[in-house]
């Protein structure tokens, strides 16, 4: 989950790499570093902390050179100190690395027995030493790389710079993403195409197990032990203009406000303009799908939980939702002809990738619902349904989530029609409800409501614990609200199915406990209303998210009530995701935590 870059240019390379690393900071931000070649020798600058610390180091001690590698880290092996910051250097070799070299302990022991002294706690350093030793023994860097690749186990990507080789980078990927950028007489490497967007849009994506020799004139790609392969050059759809914060304080705030477009663009891509119905992607278009297994992590998992309600109730398809990190190592029993759906914003979460591979091995056909078309999960799945949220940089997922929910809902409606479970009249009413959502979300985001969200967030930011409750389709939104709050404000929050409260968590409720209740007027509303009464009876502070009819029915003078536009209950989870994001965001602003880069986290989790 670190961000890595490499560049071969004819201009000063440090500012270019720093700029690319800024676009990769979502992947990790606990330390950073750059290395370049100056007069044939390696030079390096590193700093603990965010990139701004490295900028300070570079201002005091500039780094010249026109070829280099750079890194922003999310610590796995060893704390975020300067010594553990990348690039790691051994002799003539500098390495920046993302992911984990699983057999590093074994390789380290072997190197130590040969007298090598390690200067960091990282798994990365073994790569630098192994390559340096091979080069010192007389191998070319390319031959050393070909010999090294079969020796490494794990899921990783890395880029290598070699002293004395001013026109060479070596780059490798196994499961972790890596893109090569082709410029005009210059070449780049980055963890994703977004990092390279201002430099070039001509991208060669490495496949799992590929490694590459990169020179200013172009790239050559090889498989594990050195067999040359062709990889097509593609034009990335990400433009430099898409990667800024605009007038917003944080990417998260900008991305929350981009949700009307994210939903509209996703619908536009998913719905057939002729019929208005969603096109059902392969392999879900089979005549009979005995079971759907959704695999995902974090927020994407919660989108999957909402999808289960839709797929069961609208389409009548048996559906399970699995945490990817658990599913990947389980002996799940799945029926022949079943479909596994991987849901992932990044399309790179390693647990989700491994889960979809496991599902394949268990005989399932696979569908990816992802936001990044070129991602590994998209490329490895039998079918792809793209959400169109645009690049998401805030570590806490927002617009990608509502886009995932939108895609799932449209899909369930189409499957409901196909399998004769929904009448055309009902399906058409639901589609109208979906296409009205960008407008309804826009209403929630209107400036005039900001004051109310900020007042409630003020309370949440000061709470020790917060409970989020919801039933049925609102249950996943309660889980999502709690995750958002805890990850960006560090306030402890729990999401619970409202009906489960009486089986334990009710013991937590007292006058200090804010309880956020997600309760549109739907088929579960009356039961949730009883839970609201139970919270009040124990002195809990009720924060109610509901519509006008729900507010009329439940409002009491001490409550905070956020009244949302009235929508068809089927699409309500998509709308109600927005206020739980806003509450968490404003609570983070109130507390002064960094909403875009919360501590210990990173976006696109490519470790296990
Ligand atoms: C939370 C959040 C994470 C991600 C999770 C999966 O706000 O963003 O929980 O949802 O890491 O990431 P993707 O969807 O990229 O697989």
Coordinates of C-alpha atoms and ligand atoms in Angstrom, one line a residue:
X1 CA 0.0 0.0 0.0
X2 CA 2.9 2.3 -0.5
X3 CA 3.2 4.6 -3.6
X4 CA 6.1 4.1 -5.9
X5 CA 7.4 6.1 -8.8
X6 CA 10.4 6.1 -11.2
X7 CA 11.4 8.5 -13.9
X8 CA 14.0 8.8 -16.7
X9 CA 13.9 12.3 -18.2
X10 CA 16.2 15.0 -19.5
X11 CA 15.0 17.5 -16.8
X12 CA 15.4 17.7 -13.0
X13 CA 13.6 14.6 -11.8
X14 CA 13.1 15.3 -8.1
X15 CA 10.2 17.8 -8.5
X16 CA 8.4 15.6 -11.0
X17 CA 8.6 12.6 -8.7
X18 CA 7.5 14.6 -5.7
X19 CA 4.5 15.8 -7.6
X20 CA 3.7 12.2 -8.7
X21 CA 4.1 11.0 -5.0
X22 CA 1.6 13.7 -3.9
X23 CA -1.0 11.9 -6.1
X24 CA 0.0 8.6 -4.5
X25 CA -0.1 9.8 -0.9
X26 CA -3.5 8.1 -0.6
X27 CA -1.6 4.8 -0.6
X28 CA 0.5 5.7 2.5
X29 CA 2.0 8.7 4.2
X30 CA 4.1 7.8 7.1
X31 CA 7.5 8.4 5.5
X32 CA 8.9 9.2 2.1
X33 CA 12.1 9.4 0.0
X34 CA 13.7 9.9 -3.3
X35 CA 17.0 8.7 -4.9
X36 CA 18.6 9.9 -8.1
X37 CA 21.8 9.4 -10.0
X38 CA 24.3 12.3 -9.9
X39 CA 27.6 11.9 -11.7
X40 CA 27.1 8.1 -11.9
X41 CA 26.5 7.7 -8.1
X42 CA 23.3 7.3 -6.1
X43 CA 22.1 10.2 -4.0
X44 CA 19.2 9.8 -1.6
X45 CA 16.9 12.0 0.6
X46 CA 14.5 10.6 3.1
X47 CA 12.2 11.8 5.8
X48 CA 9.8 10.4 8.4
X49 CA 6.2 11.7 8.2
X50 CA 4.2 13.1 5.3
X51 CA 5.6 14.3 2.0
X52 CA 5.8 17.8 3.4
X53 CA 8.6 16.6 5.6
X54 CA 10.5 15.3 2.6
X55 CA 9.9 18.6 0.8
X56 CA 11.6 20.4 3.8
X57 CA 14.6 18.1 3.5
X58 CA 14.8 18.7 -0.3
X59 CA 14.6 22.5 0.2
X60 CA 17.6 22.3 2.6
X61 CA 19.5 19.9 0.5
X62 CA 18.3 19.8 -3.2
X63 CA 18.5 16.6 -5.1
X64 CA 19.8 17.0 -8.7
X65 CA 19.7 14.3 -11.4
X66 CA 17.5 13.3 -14.3
X67 CA 16.8 9.6 -13.4
X68 CA 15.4 8.5 -10.1
X69 CA 12.9 6.6 -8.0
X70 CA 10.6 7.7 -5.2
X71 CA 8.4 6.4 -2.5
X72 CA 5.6 7.2 0.0
X73 CA 5.3 4.6 2.7
X74 CA 2.6 2.7 4.7
X75 CA 4.7 0.8 7.2
X76 CA 4.5 -3.0 7.3
X77 CA 7.9 -4.2 8.4
X78 CA 9.4 -1.7 10.8
X79 CA 8.2 1.6 12.2
X80 CA 8.0 4.7 10.1
X81 CA 11.5 6.0 10.8
X82 CA 14.0 7.6 8.4
X83 CA 16.1 4.3 8.4
X84 CA 13.0 2.3 7.3
X85 CA 12.0 4.9 4.7
X86 CA 12.6 4.0 1.0
X87 CA 14.5 4.0 -1.2
X88 CA 16.6 1.3 0.3
X89 CA 20.2 1.3 -1.0
X90 CA 22.7 -1.5 -1.1
X91 CA 26.0 -0.7 -3.0
X92 CA 25.0 0.4 -6.5
X93 CA 21.3 -0.5 -6.1
X94 CA 18.4 1.6 -4.9
X95 CA 14.9 0.0 -4.5
X96 CA 11.4 1.4 -3.8
X97 CA 8.8 -1.2 -3.0
X98 CA 5.1 -1.7 -2.3
X99 CA 3.7 -5.0 -0.8
X100 CA 5.4 -7.7 1.0
X101 CA 8.3 -10.1 0.1
X102 CA 7.0 -13.1 2.0
X103 CA 10.2 -15.0 2.1
X104 CA 12.3 -12.0 3.2
X105 CA 13.3 -13.7 6.6
X106 CA 14.8 -16.7 4.8
X107 CA 16.6 -14.4 2.2
X108 CA 17.8 -12.1 5.0
X109 CA 19.3 -15.1 6.9
X110 CA 21.1 -16.3 3.8
X111 CA 22.5 -12.8 3.2
X112 CA 23.5 -12.3 6.8
X113 CA 25.4 -15.6 6.8
X114 CA 27.4 -14.2 3.9
X115 CA 28.3 -11.1 6.0
X116 CA 25.7 -8.6 4.7
X117 CA 24.8 -5.9 7.3
X118 CA 21.2 -4.6 7.1
X119 CA 20.4 -1.0 7.9
X120 CA 16.6 -1.2 8.1
X121 CA 13.8 -3.5 9.5
X122 CA 12.2 -3.7 6.1
X123 CA 11.6 -6.7 3.9
X124 CA 12.6 -4.5 0.9
X125 CA 16.3 -4.3 1.7
X126 CA 16.8 -8.0 0.7
X127 CA 15.9 -7.0 -2.9
X128 CA 18.6 -4.3 -3.0
X129 CA 21.2 -6.6 -1.5
X130 CA 20.5 -9.5 -3.8
X131 CA 20.6 -7.4 -6.9
X132 CA 23.7 -5.5 -5.8
X133 CA 25.6 -8.8 -5.1
X134 CA 24.6 -10.2 -8.5
X135 CA 25.7 -7.1 -10.3
X136 CA 29.0 -6.9 -8.3
X137 CA 29.5 -10.6 -9.3
X138 CA 29.5 -9.5 -12.9
X139 CA 25.9 -9.9 -14.1
X140 CA 24.1 -7.2 -16.0
X141 CA 21.3 -5.5 -14.1
X142 CA 18.8 -7.2 -16.5
X143 CA 20.3 -10.7 -15.9
X144 CA 20.4 -10.1 -12.1
X145 CA 16.7 -9.2 -12.2
X146 CA 15.8 -12.3 -14.3
X147 CA 17.6 -14.4 -11.7
X148 CA 16.0 -12.7 -8.8
X149 CA 12.3 -12.8 -9.8
X150 CA 11.8 -16.6 -9.3
X151 CA 13.4 -16.3 -5.9
X152 CA 10.9 -13.8 -4.5
X153 CA 7.6 -14.9 -2.9
X154 CA 4.7 -12.6 -2.1
X155 CA 2.6 -9.9 -3.5
X156 CA 4.6 -6.8 -4.4
X157 CA 5.7 -4.2 -6.9
X158 CA 9.1 -2.5 -7.0
X159 CA 11.3 -0.2 -9.0
X160 CA 15.1 -0.4 -9.1
X161 CA 17.7 2.3 -9.9
X162 CA 21.3 1.3 -10.5
X163 CA 24.3 3.6 -10.0
X164 CA 26.2 4.1 -13.3
X165 CA 23.1 3.2 -15.3
X166 CA 21.6 6.6 -16.0
X167 CA 19.2 5.3 -18.6
X168 CA 17.7 2.3 -16.8
X169 CA 15.0 1.4 -14.4
X170 CA 13.9 -2.1 -13.6
X171 CA 10.3 -2.5 -12.6
X172 CA 8.4 -5.6 -11.4
X173 CA 4.9 -6.5 -10.3
X174 CA 3.3 -9.5 -8.7
X175 CA -0.3 -8.9 -7.6
X176 CA 0.4 -5.2 -6.6
X177 CA -0.4 -2.7 -9.3
X178 CA 2.3 -1.0 -11.5
X179 CA 1.9 1.2 -14.6
X180 CA 4.7 2.3 -17.1
X181 CA 4.3 5.7 -18.6
X182 CA 5.7 6.4 -22.1
X183 CA 6.6 10.0 -22.8
X184 CA 8.4 11.8 -25.6
X185 CA 12.0 10.6 -25.0
X186 CA 11.3 10.0 -21.4
X187 CA 9.7 7.1 -19.4
X188 CA 8.0 6.8 -16.1
X189 CA 6.8 4.1 -13.6
X190 CA 4.0 4.6 -11.1
X191 CA 1.7 2.7 -8.8
X192 CA -1.1 3.9 -10.9
X193 CA -1.8 6.0 -14.0
X194 CA -3.2 8.8 -11.9
X195 CA 0.3 9.4 -10.5
X196 CA 1.6 9.9 -14.0
X197 CA -1.4 11.9 -15.4
X198 CA 0.5 15.2 -15.7
X199 CA 3.5 13.5 -17.3
X200 CA 1.9 11.2 -19.9
X201 CA -1.4 9.4 -20.7
X202 CA 0.3 6.7 -22.7
X203 CA 0.4 3.7 -20.3
X204 CA 1.6 0.1 -20.4
X205 CA 0.1 -1.9 -17.6
X206 CA 2.2 -4.7 -16.3
X207 CA 0.4 -8.0 -15.8
X208 CA 0.8 -10.1 -12.7
X209 CA 4.3 -11.7 -12.7
X210 CA 5.7 -9.3 -15.3
X211 CA 8.9 -7.3 -15.0
X212 CA 10.3 -4.6 -17.2
X213 CA 13.4 -2.9 -18.4
X214 CA 12.6 0.8 -18.8
X215 CA 14.8 3.2 -20.8
X216 CA 14.1 6.7 -22.1
X217 CA 13.5 5.3 -25.6
X218 CA 10.8 2.8 -24.4
X219 CA 10.1 -0.3 -22.3
X220 CA 10.6 -4.1 -22.7
X221 CA 8.5 -6.5 -20.7
X222 CA 9.4 -10.0 -19.5
X223 CA 7.8 -12.8 -17.6
X224 CA 9.2 -14.4 -14.5
X225 CA 12.7 -15.6 -15.5
X226 CA 13.1 -13.4 -18.6
X227 CA 10.8 -14.5 -21.4
X228 CA 9.9 -11.4 -23.5
X229 CA 6.2 -10.6 -23.8
X230 CA 4.2 -7.9 -25.5
X231 CA 1.9 -5.6 -23.5
X232 CA -0.2 -3.1 -25.4
X233 CA 0.1 0.7 -24.8
X234 CA -3.2 2.2 -23.7
X235 CA -4.4 5.8 -23.4
X236 CA -5.3 6.5 -19.8
X237 CA -8.7 8.3 -19.3
X238 CA -7.4 10.1 -16.3
X239 CA -6.5 13.7 -17.0
X240 CA -4.3 16.0 -14.8
X241 CA -7.3 18.2 -14.2
X242 CA -9.2 15.4 -12.4
X243 CA -6.6 15.1 -9.7
X244 CA -6.9 18.4 -7.7
X245 CA -9.0 19.5 -4.7
X246 CA -10.6 22.5 -6.5
X247 CA -12.0 24.9 -4.0
X248 CA -12.6 22.3 -1.3
X249 CA -10.6 21.9 1.9
X250 CA -10.2 18.1 1.5
X251 CA -10.6 15.5 -1.2
X252 CA -13.2 13.9 1.0
X253 CA -15.3 17.0 1.0
X254 CA -14.9 17.4 -2.8
X255 CA -15.8 13.7 -3.4
X256 CA -18.9 13.9 -1.2
X257 CA -20.0 16.8 -3.3
X258 CA -19.3 15.0 -6.5
X259 CA -21.9 12.3 -5.7
X260 CA -24.7 13.6 -7.8
X261 CA -22.4 13.3 -10.9
X262 CA -20.9 10.0 -9.7
X263 CA -24.4 8.5 -9.4
X264 CA -25.6 10.1 -12.7
X265 CA -22.5 8.9 -14.7
X266 CA -22.8 5.4 -13.2
X267 CA -26.5 5.2 -14.2
X268 CA -25.7 6.6 -17.6
X269 CA -23.2 3.9 -18.2
X270 CA -25.3 1.1 -16.7
X271 CA -28.7 1.9 -18.2
X272 CA -29.4 1.1 -21.8
X273 CA -30.5 4.4 -23.5
X274 CA -33.0 2.6 -25.6
X275 CA -34.9 0.6 -23.0
X276 CA -33.9 2.5 -19.9
X277 CA -33.1 -0.9 -18.2
X278 CA -29.7 -1.9 -16.9
X279 CA -27.7 -4.1 -19.2
X280 CA -26.9 -7.3 -17.3
X281 CA -23.2 -8.0 -17.6
X282 CA -21.8 -11.5 -18.2
X283 CA -21.8 -13.9 -16.3
X284 CA -25.0 -12.7 -14.5
X285 CA -26.8 -12.9 -17.8
X286 CA -27.1 -16.7 -17.6
X287 CA -30.6 -18.1 -17.6
X288 CA -30.2 -19.5 -14.1
X289 CA -27.8 -18.2 -11.4
X290 CA -28.1 -20.6 -8.4
X291 CA -26.2 -18.3 -6.1
X292 CA -24.3 -15.0 -5.9
X293 CA -21.4 -14.7 -3.6
X294 CA -20.3 -11.1 -3.0
X295 CA -16.7 -10.6 -1.8
X296 CA -15.3 -7.3 -0.7
X297 CA -13.6 -5.3 2.1
X298 CA -14.5 -2.4 4.3
X299 CA -17.0 0.1 2.8
X300 CA -17.3 -2.0 -0.4
X301 CA -18.4 -4.9 1.8
X302 CA -21.2 -2.8 3.3
X303 CA -22.3 -1.9 -0.3
X304 CA -22.4 -5.7 -0.8
X305 CA -24.6 -6.1 2.3
X306 CA -27.1 -3.6 0.8
X307 CA -26.9 -5.4 -2.5
X308 CA -27.9 -8.7 -0.9
X309 CA -31.3 -7.2 0.1
X310 CA -31.8 -6.0 -3.4
X311 CA -30.7 -9.2 -5.1
X312 CA -32.9 -11.3 -2.9
X313 CA -36.0 -9.2 -2.7
X314 CA -36.0 -7.7 -6.3
X315 CA -34.4 -10.5 -8.2
X316 CA -35.1 -13.6 -6.0
X317 CA -31.4 -14.7 -6.3
X318 CA -29.8 -16.4 -3.2
X319 CA -27.0 -14.1 -2.2
X320 CA -24.2 -14.3 0.4
X321 CA -21.8 -11.5 1.2
X322 CA -18.4 -12.4 2.4
X323 CA -15.5 -10.5 3.9
X324 CA -12.8 -11.1 1.3
X325 CA -10.1 -11.5 4.0
X326 CA -12.1 -14.4 5.5
X327 CA -13.5 -15.9 2.3
X328 CA -10.1 -16.3 0.7
X329 CA -9.0 -18.9 3.2
X330 CA -12.3 -20.7 3.7
X331 CA -13.5 -23.9 2.2
X332 CA -16.8 -22.3 1.1
X333 CA -19.2 -24.7 -0.5
X334 CA -20.5 -23.0 -3.7
X335 CA -22.9 -24.4 -6.3
X336 CA -21.8 -25.1 -9.9
X337 CA -22.8 -22.1 -12.1
X338 CA -22.7 -19.7 -9.2
X339 CA -21.4 -16.2 -9.7
X340 CA -18.9 -14.4 -7.4
X341 CA -19.0 -10.6 -7.5
X342 CA -15.9 -8.7 -6.3
X343 CA -16.7 -5.1 -5.2
X344 CA -13.8 -2.8 -5.0
X345 CA -13.3 0.9 -5.6
X346 CA -9.6 0.5 -6.4
X347 CA -9.9 -2.9 -8.0
X348 CA -6.6 -3.7 -6.3
X349 CA -7.4 -4.6 -2.6
X350 CA -5.3 -7.8 -2.2
X351 CA -7.8 -9.6 0.0
X352 CA -10.6 -9.0 -2.6
X353 CA -8.3 -10.1 -5.5
X354 CA -7.4 -13.3 -3.6
X355 CA -11.0 -13.9 -2.8
X356 CA -12.1 -13.7 -6.4
X357 CA -9.2 -16.0 -7.4
X358 CA -10.5 -18.4 -4.7
X359 CA -14.0 -18.2 -6.0
X360 CA -12.7 -19.1 -9.5
X361 CA -10.9 -22.1 -8.1
X362 CA -14.2 -23.1 -6.4
X363 CA -15.8 -23.2 -9.9
X364 CA -17.6 -19.8 -9.8
X365 CA -17.8 -17.4 -12.7
X366 CA -16.7 -13.9 -11.7
X367 CA -17.9 -10.3 -12.1
X368 CA -16.0 -7.3 -11.0
X369 CA -17.8 -4.1 -9.8
X370 CA -14.9 -1.7 -9.8
X371 CA -14.2 2.0 -10.2
X372 CA -10.8 1.6 -12.0
X373 CA -11.1 0.0 -15.4
X374 CA -7.5 -1.1 -15.7
X375 CA -7.3 -2.6 -12.3
X376 CA -6.2 -6.1 -11.6
X377 CA -9.6 -7.3 -10.3
X378 CA -11.2 -6.0 -13.4
X379 CA -8.7 -7.7 -15.7
X380 CA -8.9 -11.0 -13.9
X381 CA -12.7 -11.3 -13.8
X382 CA -15.0 -12.9 -16.4
X383 CA -17.2 -9.8 -16.6
X384 CA -16.9 -6.1 -15.5
X385 CA -19.4 -3.6 -14.4
X386 CA -17.7 -0.2 -14.1
X387 CA -18.8 2.4 -11.6
X388 CA -18.2 5.9 -12.9
X389 CA -17.3 7.8 -9.8
X390 CA -14.1 9.1 -11.3
X391 CA -10.8 9.0 -9.4
X392 CA -11.2 8.9 -5.6
X393 CA -8.4 10.2 -3.5
X394 CA -9.8 10.6 0.0
X395 CA -8.8 7.6 2.0
X396 CA -12.4 7.2 3.3
X397 CA -14.5 6.1 0.3
X398 CA -17.5 8.2 -0.5
X399 CA -18.5 8.7 -4.1
X400 CA -17.3 5.3 -5.1
X401 CA -19.6 3.8 -2.4
X402 CA -22.8 5.5 -3.7
X403 CA -21.8 4.6 -7.2
X404 CA -21.4 0.9 -6.2
X405 CA -24.8 1.0 -4.5
X406 CA -26.3 2.6 -7.6
X407 CA -24.8 0.0 -9.9
X408 CA -26.1 -2.8 -7.7
X409 CA -29.6 -1.4 -7.4
X410 CA -29.9 -1.0 -11.2
X411 CA -28.6 -4.5 -11.7
X412 CA -31.0 -6.0 -9.2
X413 CA -33.9 -4.3 -10.9
X414 CA -32.8 -5.6 -14.3
X415 CA -32.4 -9.1 -12.9
X416 CA -35.8 -8.8 -11.3
X417 CA -37.3 -8.1 -14.7
X418 CA -35.3 -10.8 -16.4
X419 CA -36.4 -13.5 -14.0
X420 CA -40.0 -12.3 -14.0
X421 CA -40.0 -11.3 -10.4
X422 CA -40.7 -7.6 -10.9
X423 CA -43.5 -6.1 -13.1
X424 CA -42.5 -3.6 -15.7
X425 CA -44.5 -1.0 -13.9
X426 CA -42.6 -1.5 -10.6
X427 CA -39.3 -1.8 -12.4
X428 CA -39.9 1.4 -14.2
X429 CA -41.0 3.2 -11.0
X430 CA -37.7 2.0 -9.4
X431 CA -35.7 3.2 -12.4
X432 CA -37.3 6.6 -12.1
X433 CA -36.5 6.7 -8.4
X434 CA -32.9 5.9 -9.2
X435 CA -32.6 8.5 -11.9
X436 CA -34.0 11.1 -9.5
X437 CA -31.3 10.4 -7.0
X438 CA -28.6 12.8 -8.3
X439 CA -31.2 15.6 -7.7
X440 CA -32.1 14.3 -4.2
X441 CA -28.5 13.9 -3.2
X442 CA -27.9 17.5 -4.5
X443 CA -30.6 18.7 -2.1
X444 CA -28.9 17.1 0.9
X445 CA -25.6 18.7 -0.1
X446 CA -27.1 22.2 -0.3
X447 CA -25.2 24.8 1.6
X448 CA -28.1 25.7 3.8
X449 CA -28.0 22.3 5.6
X450 CA -24.3 22.6 6.4
X451 CA -25.1 24.4 9.8
X452 CA -27.2 21.5 11.0
X453 CA -24.6 18.9 10.1
X454 CA -21.9 20.9 11.8
X455 CA -23.9 21.3 15.0
X456 CA -24.5 17.5 15.2
X457 CA -20.9 16.8 14.2
X458 CA -19.8 19.1 17.1
X459 CA -21.4 16.6 19.5
X460 CA -20.1 13.5 17.8
X461 CA -16.6 14.8 17.8
X462 CA -16.8 15.1 21.6
X463 CA -18.4 11.8 22.3
X464 CA -16.4 8.8 23.5
X465 CA -18.6 6.3 21.8
X466 CA -21.3 6.6 19.2
X467 CA -23.8 3.9 18.2
X468 CA -25.3 3.7 14.7
X469 CA -28.5 1.7 14.3
X470 CA -30.5 0.7 11.2
X471 CA -32.8 -2.2 10.1
X472 CA -33.1 -4.0 6.8
X473 CA -31.7 -1.8 4.0
X474 CA -30.6 0.8 6.6
X475 CA -28.4 -1.7 8.5
X476 CA -25.5 -1.5 6.1
X477 CA -25.7 2.3 6.2
X478 CA -25.5 2.2 10.0
X479 CA -22.3 0.1 9.6
X480 CA -21.0 2.5 7.1
X481 CA -21.7 5.6 9.2
X482 CA -19.8 4.0 12.2
X483 CA -16.9 3.1 10.0
X484 CA -16.6 6.6 8.5
X485 CA -16.8 8.2 11.9
X486 CA -14.2 6.0 13.5
X487 CA -11.7 6.0 10.7
X488 CA -11.5 9.8 10.2
X489 CA -12.2 11.1 13.8
X490 CA -10.8 8.2 15.9
X491 CA -14.1 8.3 17.9
X492 CA -15.1 4.8 18.8
X493 CA -18.3 4.0 16.9
X494 CA -20.4 0.8 16.4
X495 CA -22.9 0.0 13.7
X496 CA -25.6 -2.4 14.8
X497 CA -28.8 -3.9 13.4
X498 CA -31.4 -2.0 15.3
X499 CA -33.1 -5.3 16.4
X500 CA -29.9 -6.6 17.8
X501 CA -29.5 -3.7 20.2
X502 CA -31.5 -5.4 22.9
X503 CA -29.2 -8.4 22.8
X504 CA -26.2 -6.5 24.2
X505 CA -25.2 -3.0 23.1
X506 CA -28.2 -1.5 24.9
X507 CA -26.1 -1.8 28.0
X508 CA -23.9 0.9 26.7
X509 CA -26.6 3.5 26.4
X510 CA -26.6 6.4 28.8
X511 CA -27.0 10.2 28.6
X512 CA -23.5 10.5 27.1
X513 CA -24.1 8.2 24.2
X514 CA -25.2 9.7 20.9
X515 CA -27.2 7.2 18.9
X516 CA -27.5 7.8 15.2
X517 CA -30.6 6.1 13.8
X518 CA -31.1 5.6 10.1
X519 CA -34.8 5.3 9.6
X520 CA -36.5 6.2 6.3
X521 CA -40.2 5.4 6.3
X522 CA -40.0 1.9 4.9
X523 CA -41.3 -1.6 5.8
X524 CA -38.9 -1.7 8.8
X525 CA -39.8 1.8 10.1
X526 CA -42.3 0.8 12.9
X527 CA -39.9 -1.7 14.4
X528 CA -37.1 0.9 14.3
X529 CA -39.4 3.3 16.0
X530 CA -39.7 1.0 18.9
X531 CA -35.9 0.9 19.1
X532 CA -35.8 4.7 19.1
X533 CA -38.2 4.6 22.2
X534 CA -35.9 2.1 23.9
X535 CA -32.9 4.4 23.3
X536 CA -34.8 7.4 24.7
X537 CA -36.0 5.4 27.8
X538 CA -32.3 4.9 28.7
X539 CA -31.4 8.5 28.3
X540 CA -29.5 8.1 25.0
X541 CA -29.2 11.1 22.7
X542 CA -31.1 10.4 19.5
X543 CA -29.9 11.7 16.2
X544 CA -32.5 10.7 13.7
X545 CA -32.0 10.5 9.9
X546 CA -35.4 10.2 8.3
X547 CA -37.9 11.7 5.9
X548 CA -40.7 14.2 6.5
X549 CA -43.2 11.5 7.5
X550 CA -40.7 9.8 9.8
X551 CA -39.9 13.1 11.5
X552 CA -43.6 13.8 12.0
X553 CA -44.1 10.4 13.6
X554 CA -40.9 10.3 15.8
X555 CA -39.6 13.8 16.5
X556 CA -39.2 14.7 20.2
X557 CA -37.9 18.0 21.5
X558 CA -34.5 16.7 22.6
X559 CA -33.7 14.9 19.3
X560 CA -31.6 16.1 16.5
X561 CA -33.6 15.2 13.4
X562 CA -32.1 15.4 9.9
X563 CA -35.0 15.4 7.5
X564 CA -34.0 14.0 4.1
X565 CA -36.0 14.1 0.8
X566 CA -38.7 11.4 0.5
X567 CA -37.7 8.7 -1.9
X568 CA -38.8 5.1 -2.7
X569 CA -37.5 3.0 0.2
X570 CA -35.7 0.7 -2.2
X571 CA -33.3 3.5 -3.2
X572 CA -33.1 5.1 0.3
X573 CA -29.8 3.5 1.3
X574 CA -28.1 5.4 -1.5
X575 CA -29.4 8.7 -0.3
X576 CA -28.9 8.0 3.4
X577 CA -25.2 7.2 2.8
X578 CA -24.6 10.9 2.1
X579 CA -25.6 12.3 5.6
X580 CA -23.6 9.7 7.5
X581 CA -20.5 10.8 5.4
X582 CA -21.2 14.4 6.1
X583 CA -21.5 13.8 9.8
X584 CA -18.2 12.0 9.9
X585 CA -16.5 14.7 7.7
X586 CA -17.7 17.6 9.8
X587 CA -16.8 15.8 13.0
X588 CA -13.2 15.4 11.6
X589 CA -13.1 19.1 10.7
X590 CA -14.3 19.9 14.2
X591 CA -11.7 17.7 15.8
X592 CA -9.0 18.8 13.5
X593 CA -8.0 15.3 12.3
X594 CA -6.9 14.9 8.7
X595 CA -10.0 13.5 6.9
X596 CA -8.0 12.8 3.8
X597 CA -5.1 11.0 5.5
X598 CA -6.3 9.5 8.8
X599 CA -3.6 7.9 10.9
X600 CA -2.5 4.3 10.3
X601 CA -4.7 4.0 7.1
X602 CA -4.1 3.9 3.4
X603 CA -6.3 3.6 0.4
X604 CA -6.0 0.6 -1.9
X605 CA -4.8 -2.0 0.6
X606 CA -2.4 -4.3 -1.2
X607 CA -1.1 -6.2 1.8
X608 CA -2.8 -9.2 3.5
Ligands
LIG1 C1 -13.4 3.0 4.2 C2 -12.7 2.5 3.0 C3 -12.2 1.1 3.0 C4 -12.3 0.5 1.6 C5 -11.6 -0.9 1.7 C6 -11.8 -1.6 0.3 O1 -13.9 4.3 4.0 O2 -12.5 3.2 2.1 O3 -12.8 0.4 4.0 O4 -13.6 0.4 1.3 O5 -10.3 -0.8 2.0 O6 -11.2 -0.9 -0.7 P1 -11.6 -1.2 -2.2 O7 -13.0 -0.8 -2.4 O8 -10.7 -0.3 -3.0 O9 -11.4 -2.6 -2.4

